[in-house]
Tab-separated table of C-alpha atoms in Angstrom:
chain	number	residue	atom	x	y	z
P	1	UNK	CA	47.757	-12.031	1.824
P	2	UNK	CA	50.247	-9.777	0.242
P	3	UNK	CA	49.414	-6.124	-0.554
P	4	UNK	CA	50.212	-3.788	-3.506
P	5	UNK	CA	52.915	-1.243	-3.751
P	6	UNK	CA	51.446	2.326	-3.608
P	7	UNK	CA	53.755	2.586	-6.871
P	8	UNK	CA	54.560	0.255	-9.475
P	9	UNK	CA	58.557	-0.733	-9.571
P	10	UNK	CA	60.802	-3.088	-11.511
P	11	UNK	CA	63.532	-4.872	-10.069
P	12	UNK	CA	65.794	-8.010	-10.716
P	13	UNK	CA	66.424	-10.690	-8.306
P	14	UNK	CA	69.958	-11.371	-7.203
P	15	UNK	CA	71.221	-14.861	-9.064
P	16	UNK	CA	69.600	-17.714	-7.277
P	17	UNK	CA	67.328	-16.091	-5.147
P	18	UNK	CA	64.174	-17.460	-5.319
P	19	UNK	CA	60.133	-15.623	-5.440
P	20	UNK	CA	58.382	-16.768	-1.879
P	21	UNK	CA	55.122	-16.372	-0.166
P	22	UNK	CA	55.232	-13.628	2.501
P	23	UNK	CA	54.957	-15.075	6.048
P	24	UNK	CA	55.649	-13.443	9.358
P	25	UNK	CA	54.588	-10.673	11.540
P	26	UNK	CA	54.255	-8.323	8.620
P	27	UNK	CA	53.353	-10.288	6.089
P	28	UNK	CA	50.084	-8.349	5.145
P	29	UNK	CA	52.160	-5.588	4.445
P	30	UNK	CA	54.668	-7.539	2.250
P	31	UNK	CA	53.952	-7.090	-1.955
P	32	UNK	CA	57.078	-8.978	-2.568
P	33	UNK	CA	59.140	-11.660	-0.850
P	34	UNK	CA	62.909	-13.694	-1.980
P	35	UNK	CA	64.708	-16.092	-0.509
P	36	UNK	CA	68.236	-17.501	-0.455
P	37	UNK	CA	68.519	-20.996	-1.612
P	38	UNK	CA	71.141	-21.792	1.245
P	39	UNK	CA	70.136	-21.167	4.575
P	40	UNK	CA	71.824	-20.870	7.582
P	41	UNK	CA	71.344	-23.225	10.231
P	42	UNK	CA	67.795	-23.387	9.370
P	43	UNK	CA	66.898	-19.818	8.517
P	44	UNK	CA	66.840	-18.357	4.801
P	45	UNK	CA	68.393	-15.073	4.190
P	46	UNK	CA	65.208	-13.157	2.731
P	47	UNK	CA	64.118	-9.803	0.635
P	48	UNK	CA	60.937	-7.986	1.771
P	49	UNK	CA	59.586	-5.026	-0.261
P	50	UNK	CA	57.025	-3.357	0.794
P	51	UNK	CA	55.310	0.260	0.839
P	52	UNK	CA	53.357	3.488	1.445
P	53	UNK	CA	52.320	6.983	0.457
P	54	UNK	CA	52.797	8.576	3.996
P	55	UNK	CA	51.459	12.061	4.850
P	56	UNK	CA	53.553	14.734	3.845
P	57	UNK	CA	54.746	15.373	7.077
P	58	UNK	CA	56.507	11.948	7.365
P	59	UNK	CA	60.162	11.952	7.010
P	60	UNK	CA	62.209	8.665	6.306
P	61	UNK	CA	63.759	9.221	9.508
P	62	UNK	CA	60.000	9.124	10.789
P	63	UNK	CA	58.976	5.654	9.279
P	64	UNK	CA	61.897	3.915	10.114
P	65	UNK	CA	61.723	5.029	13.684
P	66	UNK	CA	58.383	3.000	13.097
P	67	UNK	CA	60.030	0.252	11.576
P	68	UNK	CA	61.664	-0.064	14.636
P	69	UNK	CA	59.366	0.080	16.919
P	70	UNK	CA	56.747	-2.570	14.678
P	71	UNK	CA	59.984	-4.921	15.254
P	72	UNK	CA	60.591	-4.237	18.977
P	73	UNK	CA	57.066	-5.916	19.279
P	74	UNK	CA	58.061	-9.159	18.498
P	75	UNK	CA	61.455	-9.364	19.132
P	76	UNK	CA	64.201	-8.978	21.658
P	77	UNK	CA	67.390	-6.980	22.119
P	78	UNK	CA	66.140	-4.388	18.874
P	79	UNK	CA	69.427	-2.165	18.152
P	80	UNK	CA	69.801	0.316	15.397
P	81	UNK	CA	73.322	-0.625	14.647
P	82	UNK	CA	73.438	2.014	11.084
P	83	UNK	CA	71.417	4.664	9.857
P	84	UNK	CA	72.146	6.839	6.806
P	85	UNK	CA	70.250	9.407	4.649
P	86	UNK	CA	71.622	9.024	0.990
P	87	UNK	CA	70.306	9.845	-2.207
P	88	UNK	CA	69.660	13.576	-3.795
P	89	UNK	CA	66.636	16.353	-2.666
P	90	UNK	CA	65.010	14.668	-6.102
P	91	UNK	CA	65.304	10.930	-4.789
P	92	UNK	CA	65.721	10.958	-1.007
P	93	UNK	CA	66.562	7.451	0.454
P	94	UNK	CA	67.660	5.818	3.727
P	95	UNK	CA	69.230	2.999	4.729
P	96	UNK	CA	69.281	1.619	8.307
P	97	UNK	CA	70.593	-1.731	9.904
P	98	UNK	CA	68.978	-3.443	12.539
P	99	UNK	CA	70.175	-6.101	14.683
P	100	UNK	CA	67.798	-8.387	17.018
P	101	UNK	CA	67.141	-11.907	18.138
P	102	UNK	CA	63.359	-13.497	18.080
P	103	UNK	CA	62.197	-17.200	17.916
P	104	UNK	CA	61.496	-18.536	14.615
P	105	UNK	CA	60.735	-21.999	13.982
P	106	UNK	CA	61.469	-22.516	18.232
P	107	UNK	CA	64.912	-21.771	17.937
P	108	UNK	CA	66.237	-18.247	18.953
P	109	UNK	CA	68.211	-16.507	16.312
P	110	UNK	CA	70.438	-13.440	16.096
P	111	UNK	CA	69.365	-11.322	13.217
P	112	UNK	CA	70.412	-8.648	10.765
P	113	UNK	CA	68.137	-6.685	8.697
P	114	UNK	CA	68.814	-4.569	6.496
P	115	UNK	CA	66.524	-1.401	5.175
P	116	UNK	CA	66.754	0.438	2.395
P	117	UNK	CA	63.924	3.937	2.008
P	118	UNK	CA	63.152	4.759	-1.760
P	119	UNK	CA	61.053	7.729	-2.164
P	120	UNK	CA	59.570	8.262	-5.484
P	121	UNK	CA	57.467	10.169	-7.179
P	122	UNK	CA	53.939	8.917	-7.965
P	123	UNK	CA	53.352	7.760	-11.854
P	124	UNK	CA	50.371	9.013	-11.996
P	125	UNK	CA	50.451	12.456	-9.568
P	126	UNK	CA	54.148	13.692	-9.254
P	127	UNK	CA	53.472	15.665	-6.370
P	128	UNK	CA	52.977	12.142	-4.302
P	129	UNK	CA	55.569	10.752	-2.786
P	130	UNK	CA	55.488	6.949	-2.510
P	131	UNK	CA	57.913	5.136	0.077
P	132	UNK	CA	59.358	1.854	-0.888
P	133	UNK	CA	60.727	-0.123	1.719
P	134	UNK	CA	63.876	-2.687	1.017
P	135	UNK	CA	64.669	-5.117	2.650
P	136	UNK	CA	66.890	-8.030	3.992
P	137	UNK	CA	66.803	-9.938	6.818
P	138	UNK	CA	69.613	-12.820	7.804
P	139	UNK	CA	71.402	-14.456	10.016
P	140	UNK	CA	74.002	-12.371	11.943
P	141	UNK	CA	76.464	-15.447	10.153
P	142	UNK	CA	74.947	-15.107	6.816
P	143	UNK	CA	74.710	-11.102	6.585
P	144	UNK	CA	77.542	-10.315	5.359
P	145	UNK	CA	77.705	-12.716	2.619
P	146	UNK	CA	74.475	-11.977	1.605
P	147	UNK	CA	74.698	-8.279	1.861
P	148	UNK	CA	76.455	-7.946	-1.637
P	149	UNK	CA	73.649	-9.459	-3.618
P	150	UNK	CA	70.753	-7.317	-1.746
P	151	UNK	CA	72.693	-4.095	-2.450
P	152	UNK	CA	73.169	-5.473	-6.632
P	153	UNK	CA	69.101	-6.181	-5.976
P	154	UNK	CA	68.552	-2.375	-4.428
P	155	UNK	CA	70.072	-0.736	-7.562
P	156	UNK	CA	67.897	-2.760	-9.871
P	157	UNK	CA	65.010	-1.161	-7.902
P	158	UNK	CA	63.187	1.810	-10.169
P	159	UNK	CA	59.501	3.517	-10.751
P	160	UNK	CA	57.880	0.734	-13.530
P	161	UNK	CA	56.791	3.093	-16.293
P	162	UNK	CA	55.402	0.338	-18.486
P	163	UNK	CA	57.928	1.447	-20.659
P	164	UNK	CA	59.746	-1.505	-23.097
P	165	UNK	CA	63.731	-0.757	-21.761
């Protein structure tokens, strides 16, 4: 069952990319999921968002050291590959890449995922932070051309207001 962002957002999909129902090991934490129409050898190239209001004491660097470890419990050969703080003191952000192989579907793959951190600032109480997660998980073949469209897709990403643009 997917869950709700602690904070609304608005985003676009990438061209072609297609709405999908969450599966996988942390599905019950996923509000949103995409997929590529062309997969690779088997495997769709897919978007993820999902989020939290962490205690204050929670960095970025914090939950995606948990990110981490979540996916070291289901698959193999985990390795933080990139990590990056960007963003401003007003709008911190992170983005990491992970690579790993698991089984999906009983054939092992060798996976990239990207993860992009979007703090915001709560709608409703601007002295919450919310924590948006981001992100995309492919083939180690597919990444790359993939990547392009899920960065486009990350700068789409902003607080929903429920303002008319």
């Amino acid at each position: 069952m997917p869950t709700t962002l602690p904070t609304p957002i608005e985003f676009r999909l990438p061209q072609g990319w297609l709405p999908a129902q969450p599966e996988g090991f942390e599905a019950a934490n996923v509000a949103f999921a995409a997929v590529h129409p062309q997969p690779d050898a088997g495997f769709a190239a897919n978007i993820t968002i999902d989020g939290e209001i962490p205690p204050d004491a929670v960095t970025l660097v914090d939950l995606a050291n948990s990110s981490v470890e979540r996916l070291r419990e289901v698959a193999e050969s985990v390795t933080v590959s990139h990590r990056r703080e960007v963003g401003s003191a007003d709008a911190p952000a992170l983005t990491q890449r992970l690579t790993f192989s698991t089984v999906v579907d009983d054939t092992r793959r060798d996976l990239v995922q990207s993860q992009v951190y979007l703090s915001l600032s709560d709608i409703g109480d601007p002295h919450k932070r919310a924590v948006i997660r981001l992100a995309l998980t492919a083939t180690a073949a597919q990444h790359d051309a993939v990547l392009g469209a899920f960065q486009d897709f990350v700068r789409t990403v902003r607080p929903d207001t429920g303002e008319e643009v």
